[in-house]
């Protein structure tokens, strides 16, 4: 008995340290800093726009896309998967809710997060279009590689690129957290939790990191990746799977209205996904003048 009591503090310490590996709360500072860097990106872009507006160097941007042919029309739909991908956060909801002291706060957290993200997205697109006009690229970051037409332009370009690069680096851990947890659960459904198996933890981490690095090296454009993942995986995670769970209704709490909404979600998701994938393939094989925002 004395021996077991002697080992108890050590066991609890090891358990606590292991669980830190799988605690999403440990990523709160990197996530907060990544959001702050995104705001910095918006602030710099807005500042450049204000300076150029005061100097009268910005004209009225075109409010509607310019359609020059059939290819440019279909290219409009390739933006839908990118927008869908931007709002996919479902994989982190359950881990966050499990670590909340008061799980009832989850709805408020989701609403505030979506509001913040939407504000950043709208501000980025608005100031980007006002600043670059018809020359706005698919990835607005690519526009920050030349003269912005104001003093210290080169320094501002570097600040934007560095802040956005750090933002992506700090966002990656929280996305990778759920990826590793779900892949491990898929491959080792009956094994002990990955937090208690260092060998499996590092093996899964290294394998996934290697696969991601290869994908990043061989995919020519992040826009292409967002187009196809947004039209397939993101649509499934965001719309089809939640609706399917509601239709399955294992707890028996889904109402007739819930089932109707679920069928509508699946229909819209499949329809938009089909159109988006078709548009993506069409834009790849029929490269033409395209559209400008």
CSV table of C-alpha atoms in Angstrom, one decimal:
chain,number,residue,atom,x,y,z
A,1,UNK,CA,0.0,0.0,0.0
A,2,UNK,CA,2.8,2.4,0.9
A,3,UNK,CA,4.6,1.6,-2.3
A,4,UNK,CA,1.5,2.4,-4.4
A,5,UNK,CA,0.9,5.7,-2.5
A,6,UNK,CA,4.5,6.6,-3.2
A,7,UNK,CA,4.1,6.2,-6.9
A,8,UNK,CA,0.8,8.0,-7.1
A,9,UNK,CA,2.1,11.6,-7.3
A,10,UNK,CA,4.6,10.5,-10.0
A,11,UNK,CA,1.8,8.8,-12.0
A,12,UNK,CA,-0.4,11.8,-11.7
A,13,UNK,CA,2.4,14.1,-12.9
A,14,UNK,CA,3.1,11.9,-15.9
A,15,UNK,CA,-0.6,11.7,-16.7
A,16,UNK,CA,-0.9,15.5,-16.5
A,17,UNK,CA,2.1,16.1,-18.7
A,18,UNK,CA,0.9,13.6,-21.3
A,19,UNK,CA,-2.5,15.2,-21.5
A,20,UNK,CA,-0.9,18.5,-22.2
A,21,UNK,CA,0.0,17.1,-25.6
A,22,UNK,CA,-3.7,16.7,-26.5
A,23,UNK,CA,-5.0,19.9,-24.8
A,24,UNK,CA,-6.3,22.4,-27.2
A,25,UNK,CA,-6.2,25.0,-24.4
A,26,UNK,CA,-2.3,24.9,-24.8
A,27,UNK,CA,-2.7,26.5,-28.2
A,28,UNK,CA,-4.7,29.5,-26.9
A,29,UNK,CA,-1.8,32.0,-27.1
A,30,UNK,CA,-0.7,31.0,-30.6
A,31,UNK,CA,-4.3,31.2,-31.8
A,32,UNK,CA,-4.8,34.7,-30.2
A,33,UNK,CA,-1.5,35.9,-31.8
A,34,UNK,CA,-2.5,34.5,-35.2
A,35,UNK,CA,-5.8,36.5,-35.0
A,36,UNK,CA,-3.8,39.6,-34.0
A,37,UNK,CA,-1.5,39.2,-37.0
A,38,UNK,CA,-4.5,38.9,-39.3
A,39,UNK,CA,-5.8,42.2,-37.9
A,40,UNK,CA,-2.3,43.7,-38.5
A,41,UNK,CA,-2.6,42.6,-42.1
A,42,UNK,CA,-5.9,44.4,-42.4
A,43,UNK,CA,-4.7,47.5,-40.6
A,44,UNK,CA,-1.7,47.9,-42.9
A,45,UNK,CA,-3.9,47.5,-46.0
A,46,UNK,CA,-6.5,49.9,-44.6
A,47,UNK,CA,-3.7,52.4,-43.8
A,48,UNK,CA,-2.3,52.3,-47.3
A,49,UNK,CA,-5.8,52.8,-48.8
A,50,UNK,CA,-6.5,55.8,-46.5
A,51,UNK,CA,-3.2,57.4,-47.4
A,52,UNK,CA,-3.7,56.9,-51.1
A,53,UNK,CA,-7.3,58.2,-50.9
A,54,UNK,CA,-6.1,61.4,-49.2
A,55,UNK,CA,-3.6,61.8,-52.0
A,56,UNK,CA,-6.2,61.1,-54.7
A,57,UNK,CA,-4.4,58.2,-56.1
A,58,UNK,CA,-7.3,55.7,-56.0
A,59,UNK,CA,-10.1,55.6,-58.5
A,60,UNK,CA,-13.6,54.1,-58.2
A,61,UNK,CA,-13.2,50.3,-58.3
A,62,UNK,CA,-15.5,48.2,-60.5
A,63,UNK,CA,-18.4,46.8,-58.4
A,64,UNK,CA,-19.3,43.9,-60.7
A,65,UNK,CA,-17.1,41.2,-62.3
A,66,UNK,CA,-16.3,41.5,-65.9
A,67,UNK,CA,-17.5,38.5,-67.9
A,68,UNK,CA,-15.7,38.1,-71.2
A,69,UNK,CA,-16.7,34.6,-72.2
A,70,UNK,CA,-18.2,31.3,-70.9
A,71,UNK,CA,-14.9,30.4,-69.1
A,72,UNK,CA,-15.0,33.6,-67.1
A,73,UNK,CA,-18.7,32.8,-66.1
A,74,UNK,CA,-17.8,29.4,-64.8
A,75,UNK,CA,-14.8,30.8,-63.0
A,76,UNK,CA,-17.1,32.7,-60.8
A,77,UNK,CA,-18.2,29.5,-59.1
A,78,UNK,CA,-14.6,28.6,-58.1
A,79,UNK,CA,-14.8,31.2,-55.3
A,80,UNK,CA,-17.5,29.3,-53.5
A,81,UNK,CA,-15.3,26.4,-52.2
A,82,UNK,CA,-12.7,28.9,-51.0
A,83,UNK,CA,-15.4,30.8,-49.0
A,84,UNK,CA,-16.8,27.5,-47.6
A,85,UNK,CA,-13.2,26.4,-46.5
A,86,UNK,CA,-12.8,29.7,-44.7
A,87,UNK,CA,-15.7,28.9,-42.4
A,88,UNK,CA,-14.9,25.3,-41.6
A,89,UNK,CA,-14.1,25.1,-37.9
A,90,UNK,CA,-16.4,22.1,-37.0
A,91,UNK,CA,-13.5,19.8,-36.2
A,92,UNK,CA,-12.4,22.0,-33.3
A,93,UNK,CA,-15.8,22.5,-31.7
A,94,UNK,CA,-15.9,19.3,-29.7
A,95,UNK,CA,-12.4,19.5,-28.3
A,96,UNK,CA,-12.9,23.1,-27.3
A,97,UNK,CA,-16.3,22.3,-25.7
A,98,UNK,CA,-14.8,19.4,-23.8
A,99,UNK,CA,-12.3,21.7,-22.1
A,100,UNK,CA,-14.7,24.5,-21.2
A,101,UNK,CA,-15.6,24.8,-17.6
A,102,UNK,CA,-19.1,25.9,-18.7
A,103,UNK,CA,-20.1,24.1,-22.0
A,104,UNK,CA,-23.1,26.3,-22.3
A,105,UNK,CA,-20.8,29.1,-23.5
A,106,UNK,CA,-20.1,27.2,-26.7
A,107,UNK,CA,-22.8,28.9,-28.7
A,108,UNK,CA,-21.7,32.3,-27.7
A,109,UNK,CA,-18.0,31.4,-28.5
A,110,UNK,CA,-19.0,30.2,-32.0
A,111,UNK,CA,-21.1,33.3,-32.7
A,112,UNK,CA,-18.3,35.7,-31.6
A,113,UNK,CA,-15.7,33.7,-33.6
A,114,UNK,CA,-17.7,33.7,-36.8
A,115,UNK,CA,-18.4,37.5,-36.3
A,116,UNK,CA,-14.7,38.2,-35.9
A,117,UNK,CA,-13.7,36.0,-38.9
A,118,UNK,CA,-16.4,37.6,-41.1
A,119,UNK,CA,-15.3,41.1,-40.1
A,120,UNK,CA,-11.6,40.3,-41.0
A,121,UNK,CA,-12.6,38.6,-44.3
A,122,UNK,CA,-14.8,41.5,-45.4
A,123,UNK,CA,-12.3,44.1,-44.4
A,124,UNK,CA,-9.5,42.3,-46.2
A,125,UNK,CA,-11.5,41.9,-49.4
A,126,UNK,CA,-12.9,45.4,-49.3
A,127,UNK,CA,-9.5,47.2,-48.8
A,128,UNK,CA,-7.8,44.8,-51.2
A,129,UNK,CA,-10.2,45.6,-54.0
A,130,UNK,CA,-10.1,49.3,-53.3
A,131,UNK,CA,-6.3,49.4,-53.2
A,132,UNK,CA,-5.5,47.2,-56.3
A,133,UNK,CA,-8.7,47.5,-58.3
A,134,UNK,CA,-8.7,45.5,-61.5
A,135,UNK,CA,-5.2,44.2,-60.7
A,136,UNK,CA,-6.4,42.3,-57.6
A,137,UNK,CA,-5.1,38.8,-57.7
A,138,UNK,CA,-6.8,35.6,-56.5
A,139,UNK,CA,-4.3,35.6,-53.6
A,140,UNK,CA,-4.3,39.3,-52.5
A,141,UNK,CA,-0.9,38.7,-50.8
A,142,UNK,CA,0.6,38.4,-54.2
A,143,UNK,CA,-0.2,42.0,-54.8
A,144,UNK,CA,2.2,43.1,-52.1
A,145,UNK,CA,5.3,42.5,-54.1
A,146,UNK,CA,5.7,45.8,-55.8
A,147,UNK,CA,5.5,49.6,-55.4
A,148,UNK,CA,2.4,50.6,-53.4
A,149,UNK,CA,2.7,54.2,-54.5
A,150,UNK,CA,3.4,55.6,-51.0
A,151,UNK,CA,6.6,56.2,-49.0
A,152,UNK,CA,8.2,53.1,-47.3
A,153,UNK,CA,6.4,50.9,-49.8
A,154,UNK,CA,9.0,48.2,-49.6
A,155,UNK,CA,9.0,48.1,-45.8
A,156,UNK,CA,5.2,47.8,-45.8
A,157,UNK,CA,5.3,45.0,-48.4
A,158,UNK,CA,7.8,43.1,-46.1
A,159,UNK,CA,5.6,43.7,-43.0
A,160,UNK,CA,2.5,42.4,-44.7
A,161,UNK,CA,4.3,39.3,-46.0
A,162,UNK,CA,6.0,38.6,-42.6
A,163,UNK,CA,2.8,39.1,-40.6
A,164,UNK,CA,0.8,36.9,-42.9
A,165,UNK,CA,3.5,34.2,-43.0
A,166,UNK,CA,3.6,34.2,-39.1
A,167,UNK,CA,-0.2,34.1,-39.1
A,168,UNK,CA,-0.2,30.9,-41.2
A,169,UNK,CA,2.5,29.3,-39.0
A,170,UNK,CA,0.5,30.1,-35.9
A,171,UNK,CA,-2.8,28.9,-37.3
A,172,UNK,CA,-1.4,25.6,-38.4
A,173,UNK,CA,-1.0,24.0,-34.9
A,174,UNK,CA,-4.7,24.3,-34.1
A,175,UNK,CA,-5.7,22.8,-37.4
A,176,UNK,CA,-3.1,20.0,-37.1
A,177,UNK,CA,-4.3,19.3,-33.6
A,178,UNK,CA,-7.7,17.9,-34.8
A,179,UNK,CA,-6.1,16.3,-37.9
A,180,UNK,CA,-3.7,14.2,-35.8
A,181,UNK,CA,-6.4,13.3,-33.2
A,182,UNK,CA,-8.8,12.1,-35.9
A,183,UNK,CA,-6.3,10.3,-38.0
A,184,UNK,CA,-5.1,8.4,-34.9
A,185,UNK,CA,-8.6,7.5,-34.0
A,186,UNK,CA,-9.3,6.2,-37.5
A,187,UNK,CA,-6.1,4.1,-37.7
A,188,UNK,CA,-5.9,2.9,-34.1
A,189,UNK,CA,-9.6,2.8,-32.9
A,190,UNK,CA,-8.9,0.3,-30.1
A,191,UNK,CA,-5.5,1.6,-28.9
A,192,UNK,CA,-4.8,3.6,-25.7
A,193,UNK,CA,-5.2,7.4,-26.1
A,194,UNK,CA,-2.3,8.8,-28.2
A,195,UNK,CA,-1.4,11.1,-25.3
A,196,UNK,CA,-0.1,8.1,-23.4
A,197,UNK,CA,1.9,6.6,-26.3
A,198,UNK,CA,4.8,8.8,-27.2
A,199,UNK,CA,6.0,6.5,-30.0
A,200,UNK,CA,2.6,6.6,-31.7
A,201,UNK,CA,2.3,10.3,-31.1
A,202,UNK,CA,5.6,11.2,-32.8
A,203,UNK,CA,5.1,8.6,-35.6
A,204,UNK,CA,1.7,10.0,-36.5
A,205,UNK,CA,2.9,13.6,-36.2
A,206,UNK,CA,6.0,13.0,-38.4
A,207,UNK,CA,4.0,11.0,-41.1
A,208,UNK,CA,1.3,13.7,-41.3
A,209,UNK,CA,3.9,16.5,-41.4
A,210,UNK,CA,5.8,14.7,-44.2
A,211,UNK,CA,2.6,14.3,-46.2
A,212,UNK,CA,1.6,17.9,-45.8
A,213,UNK,CA,5.1,19.1,-46.8
A,214,UNK,CA,5.0,17.0,-49.9
A,215,UNK,CA,1.6,18.4,-50.8
A,216,UNK,CA,2.8,22.0,-50.2
A,217,UNK,CA,5.8,21.3,-52.4
A,218,UNK,CA,3.9,19.8,-55.4
A,219,UNK,CA,0.7,21.8,-55.4
A,220,UNK,CA,1.5,24.8,-57.6
A,221,UNK,CA,-1.1,27.2,-56.0
A,222,UNK,CA,-2.9,27.4,-52.7
A,223,UNK,CA,-5.9,28.6,-54.6
A,224,UNK,CA,-6.1,25.2,-56.4
A,225,UNK,CA,-5.9,23.4,-53.1
A,226,UNK,CA,-8.7,25.5,-51.6
A,227,UNK,CA,-10.9,25.0,-54.6
A,228,UNK,CA,-10.9,21.3,-54.6
A,229,UNK,CA,-10.8,20.7,-50.8
A,230,UNK,CA,-13.5,23.3,-50.4
A,231,UNK,CA,-15.7,21.7,-53.0
A,232,UNK,CA,-15.3,18.2,-51.5
A,233,UNK,CA,-14.0,17.7,-47.9
A,234,UNK,CA,-15.1,21.1,-46.6
A,235,UNK,CA,-18.6,20.7,-47.9
A,236,UNK,CA,-18.8,17.2,-46.3
A,237,UNK,CA,-17.5,18.4,-43.0
A,238,UNK,CA,-19.5,21.6,-42.9
A,239,UNK,CA,-22.9,20.5,-44.3
A,240,UNK,CA,-23.3,16.9,-45.4
A,241,UNK,CA,-22.0,15.1,-42.3
A,242,UNK,CA,-23.9,17.2,-39.7
A,243,UNK,CA,-27.1,16.9,-41.7
A,244,UNK,CA,-26.6,13.1,-42.0
A,245,UNK,CA,-26.1,12.8,-38.2
A,246,UNK,CA,-29.4,14.7,-37.7
A,247,UNK,CA,-31.2,12.4,-40.1
A,248,UNK,CA,-29.8,9.4,-38.4
A,249,UNK,CA,-31.3,10.8,-35.1
A,250,UNK,CA,-29.9,8.2,-32.7
A,251,UNK,CA,-31.0,10.2,-29.6
A,252,UNK,CA,-34.4,10.5,-31.1
A,253,UNK,CA,-34.6,14.3,-30.5
A,254,UNK,CA,-34.7,15.6,-34.2
A,255,UNK,CA,-38.0,17.2,-35.2
A,256,UNK,CA,-39.7,17.1,-38.6
A,257,UNK,CA,-38.4,20.6,-39.2
A,258,UNK,CA,-34.8,19.5,-38.3
A,259,UNK,CA,-35.0,16.6,-40.9
A,260,UNK,CA,-36.4,19.0,-43.5
A,261,UNK,CA,-33.5,21.4,-43.0
A,262,UNK,CA,-31.0,18.6,-43.1
A,263,UNK,CA,-32.3,17.3,-46.5
A,264,UNK,CA,-32.1,20.9,-47.8
A,265,UNK,CA,-28.6,21.2,-46.6
A,266,UNK,CA,-27.5,17.9,-48.2
A,267,UNK,CA,-29.2,18.9,-51.5
A,268,UNK,CA,-27.6,22.4,-51.6
A,269,UNK,CA,-24.2,21.0,-50.6
A,270,UNK,CA,-24.2,18.3,-53.3
A,271,UNK,CA,-25.5,20.8,-55.9
A,272,UNK,CA,-22.9,23.5,-55.1
A,273,UNK,CA,-20.1,20.9,-54.8
A,274,UNK,CA,-20.9,19.5,-58.2
A,275,UNK,CA,-21.0,22.9,-59.8
A,276,UNK,CA,-17.8,24.0,-58.0
A,277,UNK,CA,-15.8,20.9,-59.0
A,278,UNK,CA,-17.0,21.2,-62.6
A,279,UNK,CA,-16.0,24.8,-62.6
A,280,UNK,CA,-12.6,24.0,-61.2
A,281,UNK,CA,-11.9,21.4,-63.8
A,282,UNK,CA,-13.2,23.6,-66.5
A,283,UNK,CA,-11.0,26.5,-65.4
A,284,UNK,CA,-7.9,24.2,-65.5
A,285,UNK,CA,-8.5,22.7,-68.9
A,286,UNK,CA,-9.9,25.8,-70.6
A,287,UNK,CA,-7.6,28.6,-69.5
A,288,UNK,CA,-8.8,31.9,-71.0
A,289,UNK,CA,-8.9,35.5,-70.2
A,290,UNK,CA,-11.0,34.8,-67.1
A,291,UNK,CA,-12.6,37.4,-65.0
A,292,UNK,CA,-11.4,40.3,-62.9
A,293,UNK,CA,-13.1,41.4,-59.7
